[in-house]
């Protein structure tokens, strides 16, 4: 999506060859007009696929997920991160390891908000190693829901998440695909 690519070129900051900071429009300050346009793009792409619910992972996925849910007339479920296992029969939980942040956390889904009738679109901000999305898929499968696709604002193609998901048969749709990063050069695919 050209608009998102332009914003990344204007305001994105490559911290190194792996990490892109997008704090002025996605991760810290959020640009609602841009989010709305991104949501329209996701909604058009996934239209007619029988999606019943949008699922995202807190916290930076919430903005694009909410706008997409509004655009598609659906509810949005936010998977929550908790530091340790919470023993509760009403919850599904799975451990996620974040390579970028060097942390582990339990991703949590309440049985109340997803059912086996749901066909889910997962929306997130970044797709890097794919750990968060893979964990979300594990949780959704515990709930016997099906996955209609994965939409991300930014996919870093030099990291394995996108290929891993595509090889596993998931439809991955990224609005901006970054081929390589360096302090003074961001290259899109
Ligand atoms: P993965 O889920 O694709 O495997 O990613 P990884 O574990 O490597 O990274 C986890 C966290 O780091 C995620 O945020 C992800 O959005 C963020 N992240 C990955 N690459 C980048 C990057 O280049 N720039 C920025 N700004 N963030 C990146 P999170 O832990 O879920 O936190 P939150 O921001 O959603 O609260």
mmCIF file of C-alpha atoms and ligand atoms in Angstrom:
data_model
loop_
_atom_site.group_PDB
_atom_site.id
_atom_site.type_symbol
_atom_site.label_atom_id
_atom_site.label_comp_id
_atom_site.label_asym_id
_atom_site.label_seq_id
_atom_site.Cartn_x
_atom_site.Cartn_y
_atom_site.Cartn_z
ATOM 1 C CA UNK A 1 0.000 0.000 0.000
ATOM 2 C CA UNK A 2 1.659 3.127 -1.272
ATOM 3 C CA UNK A 3 0.402 5.424 1.502
ATOM 4 C CA UNK A 4 1.868 3.237 4.246
ATOM 5 C CA UNK A 5 5.157 2.877 2.370
ATOM 6 C CA UNK A 6 5.366 6.668 2.012
ATOM 7 C CA UNK A 7 4.712 7.132 5.726
ATOM 8 C CA UNK A 8 7.397 4.564 6.577
ATOM 9 C CA UNK A 9 9.892 6.360 4.320
ATOM 10 C CA UNK A 10 9.003 9.740 5.847
ATOM 11 C CA UNK A 11 8.730 8.877 9.541
ATOM 12 C CA UNK A 12 10.090 5.342 10.038
ATOM 13 C CA UNK A 13 13.535 5.001 11.624
ATOM 14 C CA UNK A 14 15.712 1.955 11.122
ATOM 15 C CA UNK A 15 17.360 1.317 14.485
ATOM 16 C CA UNK A 16 19.667 -1.230 12.844
ATOM 17 C CA UNK A 17 19.355 -3.783 10.020
ATOM 18 C CA UNK A 18 16.584 -5.646 11.862
ATOM 19 C CA UNK A 19 14.357 -3.160 13.681
ATOM 20 C CA UNK A 20 12.207 -0.380 12.260
ATOM 21 C CA UNK A 21 10.801 2.198 14.662
ATOM 22 C CA UNK A 22 7.335 3.438 13.772
ATOM 23 C CA UNK A 23 6.556 5.212 17.041
ATOM 24 C CA UNK A 24 5.028 8.328 15.468
ATOM 25 C CA UNK A 25 2.233 6.537 13.596
ATOM 26 C CA UNK A 26 1.789 2.933 14.819
ATOM 27 C CA UNK A 27 3.508 1.909 18.066
ATOM 28 C CA UNK A 28 3.328 4.930 20.353
ATOM 29 C CA UNK A 29 1.407 7.719 18.638
ATOM 30 C CA UNK A 30 -1.241 6.289 16.288
ATOM 31 C CA UNK A 31 -2.384 7.938 13.048
ATOM 32 C CA UNK A 32 -6.134 7.171 12.874
ATOM 33 C CA UNK A 33 -6.575 8.331 9.270
ATOM 34 C CA UNK A 34 -3.782 6.039 8.142
ATOM 35 C CA UNK A 35 -5.238 3.174 10.228
ATOM 36 C CA UNK A 36 -8.645 3.706 8.643
ATOM 37 C CA UNK A 37 -7.144 3.516 5.150
ATOM 38 C CA UNK A 38 -5.173 0.397 6.074
ATOM 39 C CA UNK A 39 -8.382 -1.118 7.472
ATOM 40 C CA UNK A 40 -10.251 -0.415 4.216
ATOM 41 C CA UNK A 41 -7.501 -2.241 2.331
ATOM 42 C CA UNK A 42 -7.677 -5.271 4.692
ATOM 43 C CA UNK A 43 -11.482 -5.283 4.497
ATOM 44 C CA UNK A 44 -11.425 -5.214 0.674
ATOM 45 C CA UNK A 45 -8.827 -8.000 0.513
ATOM 46 C CA UNK A 46 -10.621 -10.343 2.943
ATOM 47 C CA UNK A 47 -14.166 -9.535 1.757
ATOM 48 C CA UNK A 48 -16.322 -12.544 0.892
ATOM 49 C CA UNK A 49 -14.133 -15.005 2.781
ATOM 50 C CA UNK A 50 -16.699 -15.679 5.509
ATOM 51 C CA UNK A 51 -14.708 -13.990 8.278
ATOM 52 C CA UNK A 52 -16.747 -13.857 11.518
ATOM 53 C CA UNK A 53 -14.271 -12.224 13.914
ATOM 54 C CA UNK A 54 -11.076 -10.186 14.002
ATOM 55 C CA UNK A 55 -8.378 -11.329 16.446
ATOM 56 C CA UNK A 56 -5.322 -9.347 17.441
ATOM 57 C CA UNK A 57 -2.505 -9.396 19.985
ATOM 58 C CA UNK A 58 -2.095 -6.597 22.489
ATOM 59 C CA UNK A 59 -0.974 -3.898 22.295
ATOM 60 C CA UNK A 60 0.095 -2.498 18.910
ATOM 61 C CA UNK A 61 -2.253 -4.715 16.905
ATOM 62 C CA UNK A 62 -5.302 -3.176 18.563
ATOM 63 C CA UNK A 63 -5.510 -0.005 16.452
ATOM 64 C CA UNK A 64 -5.442 -1.659 13.000
ATOM 65 C CA UNK A 65 -7.651 -4.512 14.262
ATOM 66 C CA UNK A 66 -10.335 -2.194 15.636
ATOM 67 C CA UNK A 67 -10.511 -0.134 12.450
ATOM 68 C CA UNK A 68 -10.680 -3.329 10.371
ATOM 69 C CA UNK A 69 -13.433 -4.745 12.580
ATOM 70 C CA UNK A 70 -15.412 -1.545 12.202
ATOM 71 C CA UNK A 71 -14.929 -1.612 8.430
ATOM 72 C CA UNK A 72 -16.087 -5.265 8.225
ATOM 73 C CA UNK A 73 -18.900 -4.915 10.796
ATOM 74 C CA UNK A 74 -17.349 -7.512 13.140
ATOM 75 C CA UNK A 75 -16.268 -7.838 16.765
ATOM 76 C CA UNK A 76 -12.585 -7.765 17.683
ATOM 77 C CA UNK A 77 -10.930 -10.069 20.222
ATOM 78 C CA UNK A 78 -7.658 -8.952 21.837
ATOM 79 C CA UNK A 79 -5.364 -11.789 22.912
ATOM 80 C CA UNK A 80 -3.815 -10.784 26.214
ATOM 81 C CA UNK A 81 -0.249 -11.184 27.364
ATOM 82 C CA UNK A 82 0.331 -12.415 30.884
ATOM 83 C CA UNK A 83 3.677 -12.937 32.581
ATOM 84 C CA UNK A 84 2.955 -16.459 33.852
ATOM 85 C CA UNK A 85 0.488 -19.287 33.609
ATOM 86 C CA UNK A 86 -2.894 -18.452 35.075
ATOM 87 C CA UNK A 87 -4.706 -21.642 36.060
ATOM 88 C CA UNK A 88 -8.257 -21.109 34.967
ATOM 89 C CA UNK A 89 -10.589 -23.521 33.195
ATOM 90 C CA UNK A 90 -12.171 -20.697 31.244
ATOM 91 C CA UNK A 91 -8.938 -19.754 29.455
ATOM 92 C CA UNK A 92 -6.699 -21.116 26.743
ATOM 93 C CA UNK A 93 -3.031 -20.198 27.147
ATOM 94 C CA UNK A 94 0.149 -20.704 25.163
ATOM 95 C CA UNK A 95 3.755 -19.623 25.714
ATOM 96 C CA UNK A 96 5.306 -17.148 23.239
ATOM 97 C CA UNK A 97 8.995 -16.325 22.908
ATOM 98 C CA UNK A 98 9.688 -12.917 21.415
ATOM 99 C CA UNK A 99 13.059 -12.926 19.652
ATOM 100 C CA UNK A 100 12.950 -9.183 19.021
ATOM 101 C CA UNK A 101 12.314 -8.288 22.652
ATOM 102 C CA UNK A 102 13.996 -11.294 24.264
ATOM 103 C CA UNK A 103 10.958 -12.037 26.428
ATOM 104 C CA UNK A 104 8.576 -14.913 27.159
ATOM 105 C CA UNK A 105 4.926 -14.480 27.948
ATOM 106 C CA UNK A 106 1.681 -16.435 28.070
ATOM 107 C CA UNK A 107 -0.823 -15.449 25.404
ATOM 108 C CA UNK A 108 -4.366 -15.829 26.710
ATOM 109 C CA UNK A 109 -7.803 -16.309 25.139
ATOM 110 C CA UNK A 110 -11.059 -16.570 27.072
ATOM 111 C CA UNK A 111 -13.353 -19.422 25.972
ATOM 112 C CA UNK A 112 -16.215 -16.948 26.172
ATOM 113 C CA UNK A 113 -15.228 -14.914 23.117
ATOM 114 C CA UNK A 114 -14.333 -17.491 20.410
ATOM 115 C CA UNK A 115 -16.234 -20.590 19.376
ATOM 116 C CA UNK A 116 -15.874 -23.395 16.853
ATOM 117 C CA UNK A 117 -18.211 -21.449 14.560
ATOM 118 C CA UNK A 118 -15.671 -18.653 14.173
ATOM 119 C CA UNK A 119 -13.611 -18.114 11.029
ATOM 120 C CA UNK A 120 -10.984 -15.642 12.115
ATOM 121 C CA UNK A 121 -8.908 -12.919 10.507
ATOM 122 C CA UNK A 122 -5.759 -12.212 12.540
ATOM 123 C CA UNK A 123 -4.530 -8.602 12.330
ATOM 124 C CA UNK A 124 -1.213 -7.363 13.749
ATOM 125 C CA UNK A 125 1.245 -4.531 13.261
ATOM 126 C CA UNK A 126 4.514 -6.380 12.499
ATOM 127 C CA UNK A 127 5.266 -9.807 11.131
ATOM 128 C CA UNK A 128 8.855 -10.655 12.003
ATOM 129 C CA UNK A 129 9.601 -14.193 13.178
ATOM 130 C CA UNK A 130 5.932 -15.070 13.305
ATOM 131 C CA UNK A 131 5.995 -16.230 16.926
ATOM 132 C CA UNK A 132 3.050 -14.083 18.043
ATOM 133 C CA UNK A 133 0.839 -15.031 15.081
ATOM 134 C CA UNK A 134 1.774 -18.718 15.386
ATOM 135 C CA UNK A 135 0.820 -18.561 19.071
ATOM 136 C CA UNK A 136 -2.475 -16.890 18.193
ATOM 137 C CA UNK A 137 -3.177 -19.704 15.700
ATOM 138 C CA UNK A 138 -2.428 -22.318 18.414
ATOM 139 C CA UNK A 139 -4.946 -20.651 20.737
ATOM 140 C CA UNK A 140 -7.605 -20.382 18.047
ATOM 141 C CA UNK A 141 -7.167 -24.065 17.232
ATOM 142 C CA UNK A 142 -7.641 -24.933 20.919
ATOM 143 C CA UNK A 143 -10.998 -23.154 20.581
ATOM 144 C CA UNK A 144 -11.677 -25.167 17.360
ATOM 145 C CA UNK A 145 -12.029 -21.928 15.383
ATOM 146 C CA UNK A 146 -10.724 -21.787 11.802
ATOM 147 C CA UNK A 147 -8.312 -19.195 10.400
ATOM 148 C CA UNK A 148 -9.322 -17.277 7.279
ATOM 149 C CA UNK A 149 -6.123 -15.257 6.974
ATOM 150 C CA UNK A 150 -3.463 -13.050 8.511
ATOM 151 C CA UNK A 151 -3.235 -9.317 7.770
ATOM 152 C CA UNK A 152 -0.242 -7.286 8.918
ATOM 153 C CA UNK A 153 0.693 -3.675 8.408
ATOM 154 C CA UNK A 154 4.405 -4.392 7.962
ATOM 155 C CA UNK A 155 6.078 -7.649 7.055
ATOM 156 C CA UNK A 156 9.860 -7.860 7.325
ATOM 157 C CA UNK A 157 10.569 -10.267 4.504
ATOM 158 C CA UNK A 158 14.141 -10.848 5.610
ATOM 159 C CA UNK A 159 12.769 -12.574 8.712
ATOM 160 C CA UNK A 160 11.089 -15.996 8.472
ATOM 161 C CA UNK A 161 7.554 -15.365 9.822
ATOM 162 C CA UNK A 162 5.815 -14.750 6.485
ATOM 163 C CA UNK A 163 7.309 -17.792 4.741
ATOM 164 C CA UNK A 164 6.617 -19.988 7.765
ATOM 165 C CA UNK A 165 2.919 -19.055 7.730
ATOM 166 C CA UNK A 166 2.567 -19.272 3.942
ATOM 167 C CA UNK A 167 4.274 -22.697 3.914
ATOM 168 C CA UNK A 168 1.802 -23.825 6.569
ATOM 169 C CA UNK A 169 -1.032 -22.876 4.185
ATOM 170 C CA UNK A 170 -2.131 -19.546 5.659
ATOM 171 C CA UNK A 171 -3.103 -16.567 3.533
ATOM 172 C CA UNK A 172 -0.756 -13.726 4.572
ATOM 173 C CA UNK A 173 -1.528 -10.205 3.368
ATOM 174 C CA UNK A 174 0.955 -7.444 4.236
ATOM 175 C CA UNK A 175 0.342 -3.786 3.380
ATOM 176 C CA UNK A 176 4.080 -3.017 3.303
ATOM 177 C CA UNK A 177 6.778 -5.601 2.709
ATOM 178 C CA UNK A 178 10.293 -4.648 3.688
ATOM 179 C CA UNK A 179 13.058 -6.396 1.844
ATOM 180 C CA UNK A 180 15.968 -4.802 3.686
ATOM 181 C CA UNK A 181 16.698 -2.140 6.275
ATOM 182 C CA UNK A 182 19.648 0.071 7.046
ATOM 183 C CA UNK A 183 19.996 3.435 8.776
ATOM 184 C CA UNK A 184 19.633 5.421 5.576
ATOM 185 C CA UNK A 185 17.824 3.003 3.291
ATOM 186 C CA UNK A 186 14.520 1.186 3.584
ATOM 187 C CA UNK A 187 13.855 -1.085 0.610
ATOM 188 C CA UNK A 188 10.364 -2.435 -0.127
ATOM 189 C CA UNK A 189 9.730 -5.629 -2.079
HETATM 190 P P1 LIG B 1 7.103 -12.203 15.853
HETATM 191 O O1 LIG B 1 5.902 -12.137 16.731
HETATM 192 O O2 LIG B 1 6.822 -11.910 14.408
HETATM 193 O O3 LIG B 1 7.920 -13.442 16.068
HETATM 194 O O4 LIG B 1 8.023 -11.059 16.288
HETATM 195 P P2 LIG B 1 9.072 -11.041 17.448
HETATM 196 O O5 LIG B 1 8.730 -12.073 18.485
HETATM 197 O O6 LIG B 1 10.405 -11.080 16.816
HETATM 198 O O7 LIG B 1 8.739 -9.619 17.993
HETATM 199 C C1 LIG B 1 7.798 -9.445 18.963
HETATM 200 C C2 LIG B 1 7.477 -8.013 19.219
HETATM 201 O O8 LIG B 1 8.358 -7.093 18.560
HETATM 202 C C3 LIG B 1 6.113 -7.655 18.711
HETATM 203 O O9 LIG B 1 5.609 -6.633 19.525
HETATM 204 C C4 LIG B 1 6.406 -7.086 17.323
HETATM 205 O O10 LIG B 1 5.343 -6.268 16.887
HETATM 206 C C5 LIG B 1 7.641 -6.299 17.617
HETATM 207 N N1 LIG B 1 8.478 -6.086 16.454
HETATM 208 C C6 LIG B 1 9.068 -7.010 15.670
HETATM 209 N N2 LIG B 1 9.841 -6.408 14.765
HETATM 210 C C7 LIG B 1 9.696 -5.075 14.953
HETATM 211 C C8 LIG B 1 10.250 -3.924 14.304
HETATM 212 O O11 LIG B 1 11.030 -3.985 13.346
HETATM 213 N N3 LIG B 1 9.844 -2.720 14.801
HETATM 214 C C9 LIG B 1 8.977 -2.584 15.841
HETATM 215 N N4 LIG B 1 8.660 -1.348 16.213
HETATM 216 N N5 LIG B 1 8.464 -3.650 16.484
HETATM 217 C C10 LIG B 1 8.828 -4.881 16.029
HETATM 218 P P3 LIG B 1 4.954 -6.986 20.877
HETATM 219 O O12 LIG B 1 5.886 -7.619 21.844
HETATM 220 O O13 LIG B 1 3.757 -7.839 20.569
HETATM 221 O O14 LIG B 1 4.604 -5.624 21.506
HETATM 222 P P4 LIG B 1 3.544 -4.528 21.147
HETATM 223 O O15 LIG B 1 4.300 -3.468 20.431
HETATM 224 O O16 LIG B 1 2.468 -5.101 20.300
HETATM 225 O O17 LIG B 1 3.035 -4.141 22.464
#
